[in-house]
PDB file of C-alpha atoms in Angstrom:
ATOM      1  CA  UNK A   1      -0.576  20.398  30.228  1.00 89.00           C
ATOM      2  CA  UNK A   2       0.206  19.445  26.649  1.00 96.00           C
ATOM      3  CA  UNK A   3       1.617  15.942  26.092  1.00 98.00           C
ATOM      4  CA  UNK A   4       5.354  16.012  25.382  1.00 98.00           C
ATOM      5  CA  UNK A   5       6.191  14.854  21.887  1.00 98.00           C
ATOM      6  CA  UNK A   6       9.209  14.053  19.760  1.00 98.00           C
ATOM      7  CA  UNK A   7       9.631  13.545  16.008  1.00 98.00           C
ATOM      8  CA  UNK A   8      11.735  10.457  15.229  1.00 98.00           C
ATOM      9  CA  UNK A   9      12.095   9.565  11.547  1.00 98.00           C
ATOM     10  CA  UNK A  10      14.325  10.097   8.519  1.00 98.00           C
ATOM     11  CA  UNK A  11      14.984  13.761   7.679  1.00 98.00           C
ATOM     12  CA  UNK A  12      13.525  13.404   4.175  1.00 97.00           C
ATOM     13  CA  UNK A  13      10.394  11.799   5.615  1.00 97.00           C
ATOM     14  CA  UNK A  14      10.027  14.603   8.169  1.00 98.00           C
ATOM     15  CA  UNK A  15      10.262  17.230   5.440  1.00 97.00           C
ATOM     16  CA  UNK A  16       7.909  15.366   3.119  1.00 97.00           C
ATOM     17  CA  UNK A  17       5.198  14.231   5.539  1.00 98.00           C
ATOM     18  CA  UNK A  18       5.078  17.043   8.074  1.00 98.00           C
ATOM     19  CA  UNK A  19       4.796  20.306   6.152  1.00 96.00           C
ATOM     20  CA  UNK A  20       4.555  23.753   7.713  1.00 97.00           C
ATOM     21  CA  UNK A  21       0.775  23.678   8.263  1.00 97.00           C
ATOM     22  CA  UNK A  22       0.935  20.190   9.762  1.00 98.00           C
ATOM     23  CA  UNK A  23       3.764  21.108  12.136  1.00 98.00           C
ATOM     24  CA  UNK A  24       1.950  24.265  13.206  1.00 98.00           C
ATOM     25  CA  UNK A  25      -1.194  22.320  14.024  1.00 98.00           C
ATOM     26  CA  UNK A  26       0.780  19.667  15.889  1.00 98.00           C
ATOM     27  CA  UNK A  27       2.574  22.248  18.013  1.00 98.00           C
ATOM     28  CA  UNK A  28      -0.755  23.684  19.111  1.00 98.00           C
ATOM     29  CA  UNK A  29      -1.669  20.310  20.592  1.00 98.00           C
ATOM     30  CA  UNK A  30       1.591  18.922  21.991  1.00 98.00           C
ATOM     31  CA  UNK A  31       4.883  20.205  23.368  1.00 98.00           C
ATOM     32  CA  UNK A  32       7.561  19.259  20.845  1.00 98.00           C
ATOM     33  CA  UNK A  33      10.446  19.482  23.284  1.00 98.00           C
ATOM     34  CA  UNK A  34      13.428  18.817  21.007  1.00 98.00           C
ATOM     35  CA  UNK A  35      14.405  19.109  17.335  1.00 98.00           C
ATOM     36  CA  UNK A  36      13.476  16.235  15.008  1.00 98.00           C
ATOM     37  CA  UNK A  37      15.496  13.083  15.671  1.00 98.00           C
ATOM     38  CA  UNK A  38      16.397   9.958  13.717  1.00 98.00           C
ATOM     39  CA  UNK A  39      16.638   6.325  14.736  1.00 98.00           C
ATOM     40  CA  UNK A  40      20.419   6.771  14.828  1.00 98.00           C
ATOM     41  CA  UNK A  41      20.397   9.903  16.987  1.00 98.00           C
ATOM     42  CA  UNK A  42      18.150   8.425  19.669  1.00 98.00           C
ATOM     43  CA  UNK A  43      20.243   5.237  19.667  1.00 97.00           C
ATOM     44  CA  UNK A  44      23.343   7.341  20.305  1.00 98.00           C
ATOM     45  CA  UNK A  45      21.613   9.460  22.956  1.00 98.00           C
ATOM     46  CA  UNK A  46      18.696   7.498  24.474  1.00 97.00           C
ATOM     47  CA  UNK A  47      18.198  10.276  26.989  1.00 97.00           C
ATOM     48  CA  UNK A  48      16.376  12.203  24.284  1.00 97.00           C
ATOM     49  CA  UNK A  49      13.483   9.783  24.709  1.00 98.00           C
ATOM     50  CA  UNK A  50      13.103  10.244  28.450  1.00 97.00           C
ATOM     51  CA  UNK A  51      10.401  12.893  28.208  1.00 95.00           C
ATOM     52  CA  UNK A  52       8.441  11.470  25.282  1.00 98.00           C
ATOM     53  CA  UNK A  53       4.784  10.699  25.813  1.00 98.00           C
ATOM     54  CA  UNK A  54       4.063  10.819  22.071  1.00 98.00           C
ATOM     55  CA  UNK A  55       6.325   9.811  19.181  1.00 98.00           C
ATOM     56  CA  UNK A  56       5.581  11.362  15.792  1.00 98.00           C
ATOM     57  CA  UNK A  57       7.201   9.221  13.163  1.00 98.00           C
ATOM     58  CA  UNK A  58       7.197   7.940   9.601  1.00 97.00           C
ATOM     59  CA  UNK A  59       9.660   6.255   7.243  1.00 97.00           C
ATOM     60  CA  UNK A  60      12.844   5.471   9.143  1.00 97.00           C
ATOM     61  CA  UNK A  61      11.105   4.883  12.467  1.00 98.00           C
ATOM     62  CA  UNK A  62      13.304   3.151  15.049  1.00 98.00           C
ATOM     63  CA  UNK A  63      12.529  -0.389  16.149  1.00 98.00           C
ATOM     64  CA  UNK A  64      10.637   0.104  19.399  1.00 98.00           C
ATOM     65  CA  UNK A  65      12.055  -2.822  21.335  1.00 97.00           C
ATOM     66  CA  UNK A  66      12.773  -3.296  25.024  1.00 97.00           C
ATOM     67  CA  UNK A  67      15.837  -1.030  24.955  1.00 97.00           C
ATOM     68  CA  UNK A  68      13.927   1.739  23.201  1.00 98.00           C
ATOM     69  CA  UNK A  69      11.011   1.465  25.624  1.00 98.00           C
ATOM     70  CA  UNK A  70      13.326   1.484  28.632  1.00 97.00           C
ATOM     71  CA  UNK A  71      14.650   4.823  27.416  1.00 98.00           C
ATOM     72  CA  UNK A  72      11.078   6.087  26.910  1.00 98.00           C
ATOM     73  CA  UNK A  73       9.285   5.106  30.131  1.00 98.00           C
ATOM     74  CA  UNK A  74       6.438   7.586  29.583  1.00 97.00           C
ATOM     75  CA  UNK A  75       5.616   6.662  26.004  1.00 98.00           C
ATOM     76  CA  UNK A  76       1.873   6.323  25.486  1.00 98.00           C
ATOM     77  CA  UNK A  77       1.274   6.682  21.749  1.00 98.00           C
ATOM     78  CA  UNK A  78       3.044   6.476  18.396  1.00 98.00           C
ATOM     79  CA  UNK A  79       1.683   8.314  15.365  1.00 98.00           C
ATOM     80  CA  UNK A  80       3.216   6.848  12.215  1.00 98.00           C
ATOM     81  CA  UNK A  81       2.947   9.055   9.150  1.00 97.00           C
ATOM     82  CA  UNK A  82       3.401   6.176   6.684  1.00 95.00           C
ATOM     83  CA  UNK A  83       1.847   2.783   5.944  1.00 90.00           C
ATOM     84  CA  UNK A  84       2.983  -0.537   7.358  1.00 89.00           C
ATOM     85  CA  UNK A  85       3.970  -0.507  11.045  1.00 94.00           C
ATOM     86  CA  UNK A  86       5.588  -3.923  10.770  1.00 91.00           C
ATOM     87  CA  UNK A  87       9.113  -2.532  10.629  1.00 92.00           C
ATOM     88  CA  UNK A  88       9.052  -0.929  14.080  1.00 97.00           C
ATOM     89  CA  UNK A  89       6.404  -2.564  16.280  1.00 97.00           C
ATOM     90  CA  UNK A  90       7.516  -5.312  18.667  1.00 97.00           C
ATOM     91  CA  UNK A  91       5.971  -7.622  21.237  1.00 96.00           C
ATOM     92  CA  UNK A  92       7.338  -5.327  23.939  1.00 97.00           C
ATOM     93  CA  UNK A  93       5.523  -2.347  22.435  1.00 97.00           C
ATOM     94  CA  UNK A  94       2.210  -4.180  22.390  1.00 97.00           C
ATOM     95  CA  UNK A  95       2.731  -5.525  25.907  1.00 97.00           C
ATOM     96  CA  UNK A  96       3.309  -1.969  27.147  1.00 97.00           C
ATOM     97  CA  UNK A  97      -0.119  -1.065  25.694  1.00 96.00           C
ATOM     98  CA  UNK A  98       1.349   1.786  23.669  1.00 98.00           C
ATOM     99  CA  UNK A  99      -1.266   3.003  21.211  1.00 98.00           C
ATOM    100  CA  UNK A 100      -0.233   2.944  17.545  1.00 98.00           C
ATOM    101  CA  UNK A 101      -1.746   4.996  14.745  1.00 98.00           C
ATOM    102  CA  UNK A 102      -0.815   4.479  11.089  1.00 97.00           C
ATOM    103  CA  UNK A 103      -1.497   6.673   8.064  1.00 96.00           C
ATOM    104  CA  UNK A 104      -2.003   3.563   5.924  1.00 94.00           C
ATOM    105  CA  UNK A 105      -5.452   4.797   4.875  1.00 94.00           C
ATOM    106  CA  UNK A 106      -3.964   8.022   3.505  1.00 96.00           C
ATOM    107  CA  UNK A 107      -1.269   6.070   1.688  1.00 93.00           C
ATOM    108  CA  UNK A 108      -3.971   3.882   0.135  1.00 95.00           C
ATOM    109  CA  UNK A 109      -5.342   6.848  -1.823  1.00 96.00           C
ATOM    110  CA  UNK A 110      -2.487   7.274  -4.340  1.00 97.00           C
ATOM    111  CA  UNK A 111      -2.158   3.494  -4.710  1.00 97.00           C
ATOM    112  CA  UNK A 112      -5.837   3.260  -5.607  1.00 98.00           C
ATOM    113  CA  UNK A 113      -5.416   6.162  -8.040  1.00 98.00           C
ATOM    114  CA  UNK A 114      -2.470   4.425  -9.724  1.00 98.00           C
ATOM    115  CA  UNK A 115      -4.460   1.189  -9.920  1.00 98.00           C
ATOM    116  CA  UNK A 116      -7.487   2.987 -11.346  1.00 98.00           C
ATOM    117  CA  UNK A 117      -5.371   4.576 -14.075  1.00 98.00           C
ATOM    118  CA  UNK A 118      -3.731   1.234 -14.834  1.00 98.00           C
ATOM    119  CA  UNK A 119      -7.116  -0.524 -14.992  1.00 98.00           C
ATOM    120  CA  UNK A 120      -8.571   1.988 -17.447  1.00 98.00           C
ATOM    121  CA  UNK A 121      -5.460   1.977 -19.634  1.00 98.00           C
ATOM    122  CA  UNK A 122      -5.452  -1.824 -19.547  1.00 98.00           C
ATOM    123  CA  UNK A 123      -9.046  -2.055 -20.690  1.00 98.00           C
ATOM    124  CA  UNK A 124      -7.982  -0.068 -23.773  1.00 98.00           C
ATOM    125  CA  UNK A 125      -4.843  -2.235 -24.174  1.00 97.00           C
ATOM    126  CA  UNK A 126      -2.788   0.959 -24.085  1.00 97.00           C
ATOM    127  CA  UNK A 127       0.420  -0.735 -22.993  1.00 94.00           C
ATOM    128  CA  UNK A 128       0.308  -3.393 -25.709  1.00 95.00           C
ATOM    129  CA  UNK A 129      -0.754  -1.068 -28.520  1.00 96.00           C
ATOM    130  CA  UNK A 130       1.655   1.741 -27.598  1.00 95.00           C
ATOM    131  CA  UNK A 131       4.528  -0.742 -27.686  1.00 94.00           C
ATOM    132  CA  UNK A 132       3.323  -2.075 -31.035  1.00 94.00           C
ATOM    133  CA  UNK A 133       3.146   1.443 -32.520  1.00 96.00           C
ATOM    134  CA  UNK A 134       6.722   2.138 -31.464  1.00 94.00           C
ATOM    135  CA  UNK A 135       7.932  -1.235 -32.689  1.00 93.00           C
ATOM    136  CA  UNK A 136       6.088  -1.255 -36.012  1.00 94.00           C
ATOM    137  CA  UNK A 137       6.205   2.478 -36.716  1.00 96.00           C
ATOM    138  CA  UNK A 138       2.582   2.352 -37.677  1.00 96.00           C
ATOM    139  CA  UNK A 139      -0.832   1.614 -36.223  1.00 96.00           C
ATOM    140  CA  UNK A 140      -1.514  -2.063 -35.469  1.00 94.00           C
ATOM    141  CA  UNK A 141      -5.013  -3.589 -35.782  1.00 93.00           C
ATOM    142  CA  UNK A 142      -7.334  -2.465 -32.999  1.00 93.00           C
ATOM    143  CA  UNK A 143      -8.286  -5.936 -31.858  1.00 92.00           C
ATOM    144  CA  UNK A 144      -8.530  -7.572 -28.431  1.00 92.00           C
ATOM    145  CA  UNK A 145      -9.569  -4.359 -26.661  1.00 96.00           C
ATOM    146  CA  UNK A 146     -12.024  -5.170 -23.822  1.00 96.00           C
ATOM    147  CA  UNK A 147     -13.053  -1.557 -23.284  1.00 96.00           C
ATOM    148  CA  UNK A 148     -14.603  -0.062 -20.167  1.00 96.00           C
ATOM    149  CA  UNK A 149     -18.212  -1.126 -20.766  1.00 97.00           C
ATOM    150  CA  UNK A 150     -19.373  -4.407 -19.307  1.00 97.00           C
ATOM    151  CA  UNK A 151     -15.866  -5.755 -18.761  1.00 98.00           C
ATOM    152  CA  UNK A 152     -14.883  -7.534 -15.560  1.00 98.00           C
ATOM    153  CA  UNK A 153     -12.305  -6.186 -13.118  1.00 98.00           C
ATOM    154  CA  UNK A 154     -11.057  -8.485 -10.367  1.00 98.00           C
ATOM    155  CA  UNK A 155      -9.734  -7.078  -7.090  1.00 98.00           C
ATOM    156  CA  UNK A 156      -7.655  -9.433  -4.978  1.00 98.00           C
ATOM    157  CA  UNK A 157      -8.048  -8.387  -1.308  1.00 97.00           C
ATOM    158  CA  UNK A 158     -10.442  -5.751  -0.041  1.00 96.00           C
ATOM    159  CA  UNK A 159      -8.249  -3.970   2.462  1.00 93.00           C
ATOM    160  CA  UNK A 160      -7.980  -0.174   2.526  1.00 92.00           C
ATOM    161  CA  UNK A 161      -6.559   0.058  -0.988  1.00 96.00           C
ATOM    162  CA  UNK A 162      -8.808  -2.575  -2.560  1.00 97.00           C
ATOM    163  CA  UNK A 163     -11.920  -0.922  -1.127  1.00 97.00           C
ATOM    164  CA  UNK A 164     -10.794   2.494  -2.271  1.00 97.00           C
ATOM    165  CA  UNK A 165     -10.146   1.157  -5.768  1.00 98.00           C
ATOM    166  CA  UNK A 166     -13.658  -0.314  -5.768  1.00 98.00           C
ATOM    167  CA  UNK A 167     -15.029   3.120  -4.867  1.00 97.00           C
ATOM    168  CA  UNK A 168     -12.985   4.772  -7.627  1.00 98.00           C
ATOM    169  CA  UNK A 169     -14.421   2.275 -10.131  1.00 98.00           C
ATOM    170  CA  UNK A 170     -18.055   3.054  -9.255  1.00 97.00           C
ATOM    171  CA  UNK A 171     -18.649   5.626 -12.047  1.00 96.00           C
ATOM    172  CA  UNK A 172     -17.687   3.115 -14.728  1.00 97.00           C
ATOM    173  CA  UNK A 173     -19.913   0.504 -16.350  1.00 97.00           C
ATOM    174  CA  UNK A 174     -17.915  -2.454 -15.135  1.00 98.00           C
ATOM    175  CA  UNK A 175     -18.560  -5.702 -13.337  1.00 97.00           C
ATOM    176  CA  UNK A 176     -16.324  -5.931 -10.274  1.00 98.00           C
ATOM    177  CA  UNK A 177     -15.505  -9.229  -8.586  1.00 98.00           C
ATOM    178  CA  UNK A 178     -13.249  -9.741  -5.596  1.00 98.00           C
ATOM    179  CA  UNK A 179     -11.486 -12.384  -3.585  1.00 98.00           C
ATOM    180  CA  UNK A 180     -10.941 -11.882   0.132  1.00 97.00           C
ATOM    181  CA  UNK A 181     -11.438 -14.659   2.706  1.00 94.00           C
ATOM    182  CA  UNK A 182     -11.903 -12.094   5.486  1.00 92.00           C
ATOM    183  CA  UNK A 183     -14.852 -10.310   3.856  1.00 95.00           C
ATOM    184  CA  UNK A 184     -18.417 -11.559   4.354  1.00 95.00           C
ATOM    185  CA  UNK A 185     -21.050 -11.775   1.644  1.00 95.00           C
ATOM    186  CA  UNK A 186     -22.930  -8.958   3.387  1.00 96.00           C
ATOM    187  CA  UNK A 187     -19.862  -6.697   3.345  1.00 96.00           C
ATOM    188  CA  UNK A 188     -19.244  -7.532  -0.304  1.00 96.00           C
ATOM    189  CA  UNK A 189     -22.832  -6.664  -1.201  1.00 95.00           C
ATOM    190  CA  UNK A 190     -22.398  -3.316   0.533  1.00 96.00           C
ATOM    191  CA  UNK A 191     -19.296  -2.676  -1.535  1.00 96.00           C
ATOM    192  CA  UNK A 192     -21.040  -3.672  -4.740  1.00 96.00           C
ATOM    193  CA  UNK A 193     -18.760  -6.601  -5.506  1.00 97.00           C
ATOM    194  CA  UNK A 194     -19.277 -10.294  -6.024  1.00 97.00           C
ATOM    195  CA  UNK A 195     -17.006 -12.574  -3.990  1.00 98.00           C
ATOM    196  CA  UNK A 196     -15.507 -15.385  -6.045  1.00 98.00           C
ATOM    197  CA  UNK A 197     -12.741 -17.962  -5.554  1.00 98.00           C
ATOM    198  CA  UNK A 198      -9.270 -16.801  -6.597  1.00 98.00           C
ATOM    199  CA  UNK A 199      -9.211 -19.236  -9.513  1.00 98.00           C
ATOM    200  CA  UNK A 200     -12.500 -17.914 -10.873  1.00 98.00           C
ATOM    201  CA  UNK A 201     -11.400 -14.320 -10.459  1.00 98.00           C
ATOM    202  CA  UNK A 202      -8.310 -14.832 -12.615  1.00 98.00           C
ATOM    203  CA  UNK A 203     -10.144 -16.918 -15.208  1.00 98.00           C
ATOM    204  CA  UNK A 204     -13.023 -14.479 -15.729  1.00 98.00           C
ATOM    205  CA  UNK A 205     -11.493 -10.998 -15.303  1.00 98.00           C
ATOM    206  CA  UNK A 206     -10.287  -8.735 -18.082  1.00 98.00           C
ATOM    207  CA  UNK A 207      -8.059  -6.978 -15.543  1.00 98.00           C
ATOM    208  CA  UNK A 208      -6.861  -8.301 -12.187  1.00 98.00           C
ATOM    209  CA  UNK A 209      -5.527  -5.819  -9.597  1.00 98.00           C
ATOM    210  CA  UNK A 210      -3.604  -7.330  -6.673  1.00 98.00           C
ATOM    211  CA  UNK A 211      -3.750  -5.659  -3.235  1.00 97.00           C
ATOM    212  CA  UNK A 212      -2.883  -8.529  -0.903  1.00 96.00           C
ATOM    213  CA  UNK A 213      -0.487  -7.766   1.979  1.00 92.00           C
ATOM    214  CA  UNK A 214       2.765  -9.706   2.116  1.00 92.00           C
ATOM    215  CA  UNK A 215       2.329 -12.111   5.011  1.00 90.00           C
ATOM    216  CA  UNK A 216       3.797 -15.558   5.620  1.00 90.00           C
ATOM    217  CA  UNK A 217       0.540 -17.136   4.523  1.00 93.00           C
ATOM    218  CA  UNK A 218       0.210 -14.995   1.376  1.00 94.00           C
ATOM    219  CA  UNK A 219       3.757 -15.398   0.061  1.00 96.00           C
ATOM    220  CA  UNK A 220       3.571 -16.993  -3.387  1.00 97.00           C
ATOM    221  CA  UNK A 221      -0.229 -16.922  -3.313  1.00 97.00           C
ATOM    222  CA  UNK A 222      -0.522 -15.977  -6.986  1.00 98.00           C
ATOM    223  CA  UNK A 223       0.740 -18.916  -9.022  1.00 98.00           C
ATOM    224  CA  UNK A 224       1.618 -19.318 -12.653  1.00 98.00           C
ATOM    225  CA  UNK A 225      -1.548 -21.374 -13.106  1.00 98.00           C
ATOM    226  CA  UNK A 226      -3.659 -18.380 -12.092  1.00 98.00           C
ATOM    227  CA  UNK A 227      -2.012 -16.199 -14.719  1.00 98.00           C
ATOM    228  CA  UNK A 228      -2.112 -18.919 -17.369  1.00 98.00           C
ATOM    229  CA  UNK A 229      -5.880 -19.183 -16.896  1.00 98.00           C
ATOM    230  CA  UNK A 230      -6.486 -15.514 -17.746  1.00 98.00           C
ATOM    231  CA  UNK A 231      -8.629 -14.545 -20.711  1.00 97.00           C
ATOM    232  CA  UNK A 232      -6.989 -13.570 -23.997  1.00 97.00           C
ATOM    233  CA  UNK A 233      -5.626 -10.002 -23.873  1.00 97.00           C
ATOM    234  CA  UNK A 234      -6.120  -9.719 -20.094  1.00 98.00           C
ATOM    235  CA  UNK A 235      -3.937  -7.645 -17.772  1.00 98.00           C
ATOM    236  CA  UNK A 236      -2.432  -8.334 -14.339  1.00 98.00           C
ATOM    237  CA  UNK A 237      -1.602  -5.329 -12.128  1.00 98.00           C
ATOM    238  CA  UNK A 238       0.477  -5.586  -8.954  1.00 98.00           C
ATOM    239  CA  UNK A 239       0.792  -2.620  -6.603  1.00 98.00           C
ATOM    240  CA  UNK A 240       0.948  -4.841  -3.513  1.00 96.00           C
ATOM    241  CA  UNK A 241       4.215  -6.709  -2.965  1.00 96.00           C
ATOM    242  CA  UNK A 242       6.240  -8.772  -5.385  1.00 97.00           C
ATOM    243  CA  UNK A 243       6.599 -11.704  -2.994  1.00 97.00           C
ATOM    244  CA  UNK A 244       2.857 -12.395  -3.138  1.00 98.00           C
ATOM    245  CA  UNK A 245       3.444 -13.623  -6.709  1.00 98.00           C
ATOM    246  CA  UNK A 246       5.533 -16.619  -7.768  1.00 98.00           C
ATOM    247  CA  UNK A 247       7.692 -14.500  -9.997  1.00 97.00           C
ATOM    248  CA  UNK A 248       9.493 -17.243 -11.926  1.00 97.00           C
ATOM    249  CA  UNK A 249       6.155 -18.827 -12.803  1.00 98.00           C
ATOM    250  CA  UNK A 250       4.755 -15.453 -13.831  1.00 98.00           C
ATOM    251  CA  UNK A 251       7.723 -14.848 -16.127  1.00 98.00           C
ATOM    252  CA  UNK A 252       7.197 -18.239 -17.794  1.00 98.00           C
ATOM    253  CA  UNK A 253       3.528 -17.552 -18.425  1.00 98.00           C
ATOM    254  CA  UNK A 254       4.174 -14.073 -19.795  1.00 98.00           C
ATOM    255  CA  UNK A 255       6.814 -15.465 -22.147  1.00 98.00           C
ATOM    256  CA  UNK A 256       4.351 -18.073 -23.429  1.00 98.00           C
ATOM    257  CA  UNK A 257       1.360 -15.700 -23.560  1.00 98.00           C
ATOM    258  CA  UNK A 258       2.384 -12.494 -25.380  1.00 97.00           C
ATOM    259  CA  UNK A 259      -1.286 -11.469 -25.435  1.00 97.00           C
ATOM    260  CA  UNK A 260      -1.238 -11.005 -21.662  1.00 98.00           C
ATOM    261  CA  UNK A 261       0.019  -7.794 -20.062  1.00 98.00           C
ATOM    262  CA  UNK A 262       1.593  -7.274 -16.646  1.00 98.00           C
ATOM    263  CA  UNK A 263       1.828  -3.853 -14.983  1.00 98.00           C
ATOM    264  CA  UNK A 264       4.210  -4.252 -12.049  1.00 98.00           C
ATOM    265  CA  UNK A 265       4.952  -1.466  -9.593  1.00 98.00           C
ATOM    266  CA  UNK A 266       6.502  -4.007  -7.210  1.00 98.00           C
ATOM    267  CA  UNK A 267       8.798  -6.989  -7.672  1.00 98.00           C
ATOM    268  CA  UNK A 268      10.772  -9.404  -5.519  1.00 97.00           C
ATOM    269  CA  UNK A 269      13.568  -8.538  -5.113  1.00 96.00           C
ATOM    270  CA  UNK A 270      13.141  -4.843  -5.701  1.00 96.00           C
ATOM    271  CA  UNK A 271      14.390  -3.722  -8.124  1.00 96.00           C
ATOM    272  CA  UNK A 272      14.683  -6.943 -10.150  1.00 97.00           C
ATOM    273  CA  UNK A 273      18.138  -8.435 -10.548  1.00 96.00           C
ATOM    274  CA  UNK A 274      20.052  -6.952 -13.523  1.00 95.00           C
ATOM    275  CA  UNK A 275      19.507 -10.096 -15.596  1.00 95.00           C
ATOM    276  CA  UNK A 276      15.809 -10.455 -14.836  1.00 97.00           C
ATOM    277  CA  UNK A 277      13.569 -11.254 -17.839  1.00 97.00           C
ATOM    278  CA  UNK A 278      11.135  -8.667 -16.494  1.00 98.00           C
ATOM    279  CA  UNK A 279      13.291  -5.957 -18.072  1.00 98.00           C
ATOM    280  CA  UNK A 280      13.039  -7.528 -21.512  1.00 97.00           C
ATOM    281  CA  UNK A 281       9.583  -9.058 -21.812  1.00 98.00           C
ATOM    282  CA  UNK A 282       7.606  -6.830 -24.191  1.00 96.00           C
ATOM    283  CA  UNK A 283       4.362  -7.456 -22.314  1.00 97.00           C
ATOM    284  CA  UNK A 284       5.675  -6.174 -18.967  1.00 98.00           C
ATOM    285  CA  UNK A 285       5.467  -2.566 -17.775  1.00 98.00           C
ATOM    286  CA  UNK A 286       7.722  -1.892 -14.771  1.00 98.00           C
ATOM    287  CA  UNK A 287       7.465   1.183 -12.573  1.00 98.00           C
ATOM    288  CA  UNK A 288       9.785   1.822  -9.595  1.00 98.00           C
ATOM    289  CA  UNK A 289       7.376   1.384  -6.652  1.00 97.00           C
ATOM    290  CA  UNK A 290       5.723   4.764  -7.185  1.00 97.00           C
ATOM    291  CA  UNK A 291       2.078   3.861  -6.544  1.00 97.00           C
ATOM    292  CA  UNK A 292       2.356   4.862  -2.876  1.00 95.00           C
ATOM    293  CA  UNK A 293       2.648   8.443  -1.677  1.00 95.00           C
ATOM    294  CA  UNK A 294       5.117  10.544  -3.641  1.00 95.00           C
ATOM    295  CA  UNK A 295       5.927  14.241  -3.530  1.00 94.00           C
ATOM    296  CA  UNK A 296       3.102  16.355  -2.154  1.00 95.00           C
ATOM    297  CA  UNK A 297       0.965  13.234  -1.717  1.00 96.00           C
ATOM    298  CA  UNK A 298       2.951  12.544   1.442  1.00 96.00           C
ATOM    299  CA  UNK A 299       1.332  15.548   3.120  1.00 97.00           C
ATOM    300  CA  UNK A 300      -1.953  13.651   3.118  1.00 97.00           C
ATOM    301  CA  UNK A 301      -0.384  11.249   5.636  1.00 97.00           C
ATOM    302  CA  UNK A 302       0.790  14.161   7.759  1.00 98.00           C
ATOM    303  CA  UNK A 303      -2.712  15.564   7.763  1.00 98.00           C
ATOM    304  CA  UNK A 304      -4.109  12.215   8.892  1.00 98.00           C
ATOM    305  CA  UNK A 305      -1.631  12.263  11.792  1.00 98.00           C
ATOM    306  CA  UNK A 306      -2.787  15.779  12.709  1.00 98.00           C
ATOM    307  CA  UNK A 307      -6.423  14.722  12.715  1.00 98.00           C
ATOM    308  CA  UNK A 308      -5.739  11.589  14.772  1.00 98.00           C
ATOM    309  CA  UNK A 309      -3.573  13.524  17.223  1.00 98.00           C
ATOM    310  CA  UNK A 310      -6.426  15.966  17.713  1.00 98.00           C
ATOM    311  CA  UNK A 311      -8.753  13.066  18.550  1.00 98.00           C
ATOM    312  CA  UNK A 312      -6.155  11.588  20.901  1.00 98.00           C
ATOM    313  CA  UNK A 313      -5.576  14.829  22.786  1.00 98.00           C
ATOM    314  CA  UNK A 314      -9.315  15.462  22.952  1.00 97.00           C
ATOM    315  CA  UNK A 315     -10.054  11.984  24.274  1.00 97.00           C
ATOM    316  CA  UNK A 316     -12.097  11.029  21.204  1.00 98.00           C
ATOM    317  CA  UNK A 317     -12.059   7.581  19.544  1.00 97.00           C
ATOM    318  CA  UNK A 318      -9.215   7.098  17.098  1.00 97.00           C
ATOM    319  CA  UNK A 319     -10.149   6.202  13.527  1.00 97.00           C
ATOM    320  CA  UNK A 320      -6.837   4.737  12.358  1.00 96.00           C
ATOM    321  CA  UNK A 321      -5.498   2.879  15.379  1.00 97.00           C
ATOM    322  CA  UNK A 322      -3.633  -0.358  14.700  1.00 96.00           C
ATOM    323  CA  UNK A 323      -4.069  -3.120  17.252  1.00 93.00           C
ATOM    324  CA  UNK A 324      -1.882  -6.159  17.701  1.00 91.00           C
ATOM    325  CA  UNK A 325      -4.538  -8.350  16.090  1.00 88.00           C
ATOM    326  CA  UNK A 326      -5.003  -5.997  13.157  1.00 83.00           C
ATOM    327  CA  UNK A 327      -1.272  -5.648  12.592  1.00 83.00           C
ATOM    328  CA  UNK A 328      -1.015  -9.401  12.018  1.00 79.00           C
ATOM    329  CA  UNK A 329      -3.222  -9.032   8.918  1.00 75.00           C
ATOM    330  CA  UNK A 330      -1.634  -5.899   7.491  1.00 74.00           C
ATOM    331  CA  UNK A 331       1.239  -5.518   5.053  1.00 65.00           C
TER     332      UNK A 331
END
């Protein structure tokens, strides 16, 4: 018999992640026994969860605490068509040995693409020079442009996104350094990067791209001193989380160093407060947290769920399972 399954997530996430082809493939493998639900609908009618062996979810997943699990006594696996599982996993879920799959690897692809584009534009000083052209109504001197030959790019953290960015950078004639205390020298050699201390990475890179997850131990990890040590005309890119950076210190450095550039897709809080200097600093480019999956990119996460569900139903090893130990190190 097919496992019984239920979609539980926000309606917009259901429509965006699970397209027609994905839903058709899923329904060949499992018995979707009720219409898509939300965290609110299953809280109002917990009986909807009684038959669920598999939960298919995404953004807007319900917190799977003791009350949720009591209502879903047969739950065996959760397939999360989004990135971080931190918002819904609980100690009770882990203790019940419910298997958890996340589409974080699929969500890493557009983030790495955004970072790649930002790196290449930064090496040409596009942000700085485009602003100068608009401001001066003419072409400024073409000075301080590192270029994409022999320059150094620093990647902070070699998780799924950092590794994918490294792969995307392979065709370019660049030196790539990285900082990640969980990566061995052997792993780094296999990735074609040189591991360096965080201080050295900031001081020697023409562009620094931050991909560190927001954990208690990483909050405020990037200090003003790191940014102040950057080379003339260098760029700092953050597609990770704003809280990993000491924002007030960053603002001070950027105000004192107009040659530096910051490309920030994330801030803390998000968006910045109305009076934040980040809106006014000429050497800051802000984007509204768009590096992750947008539009049709979300279907990539749905396809990952389909592929993992096929492995699960077929009894094959899962490729994107999140364990309790792994979750502690993820964003």
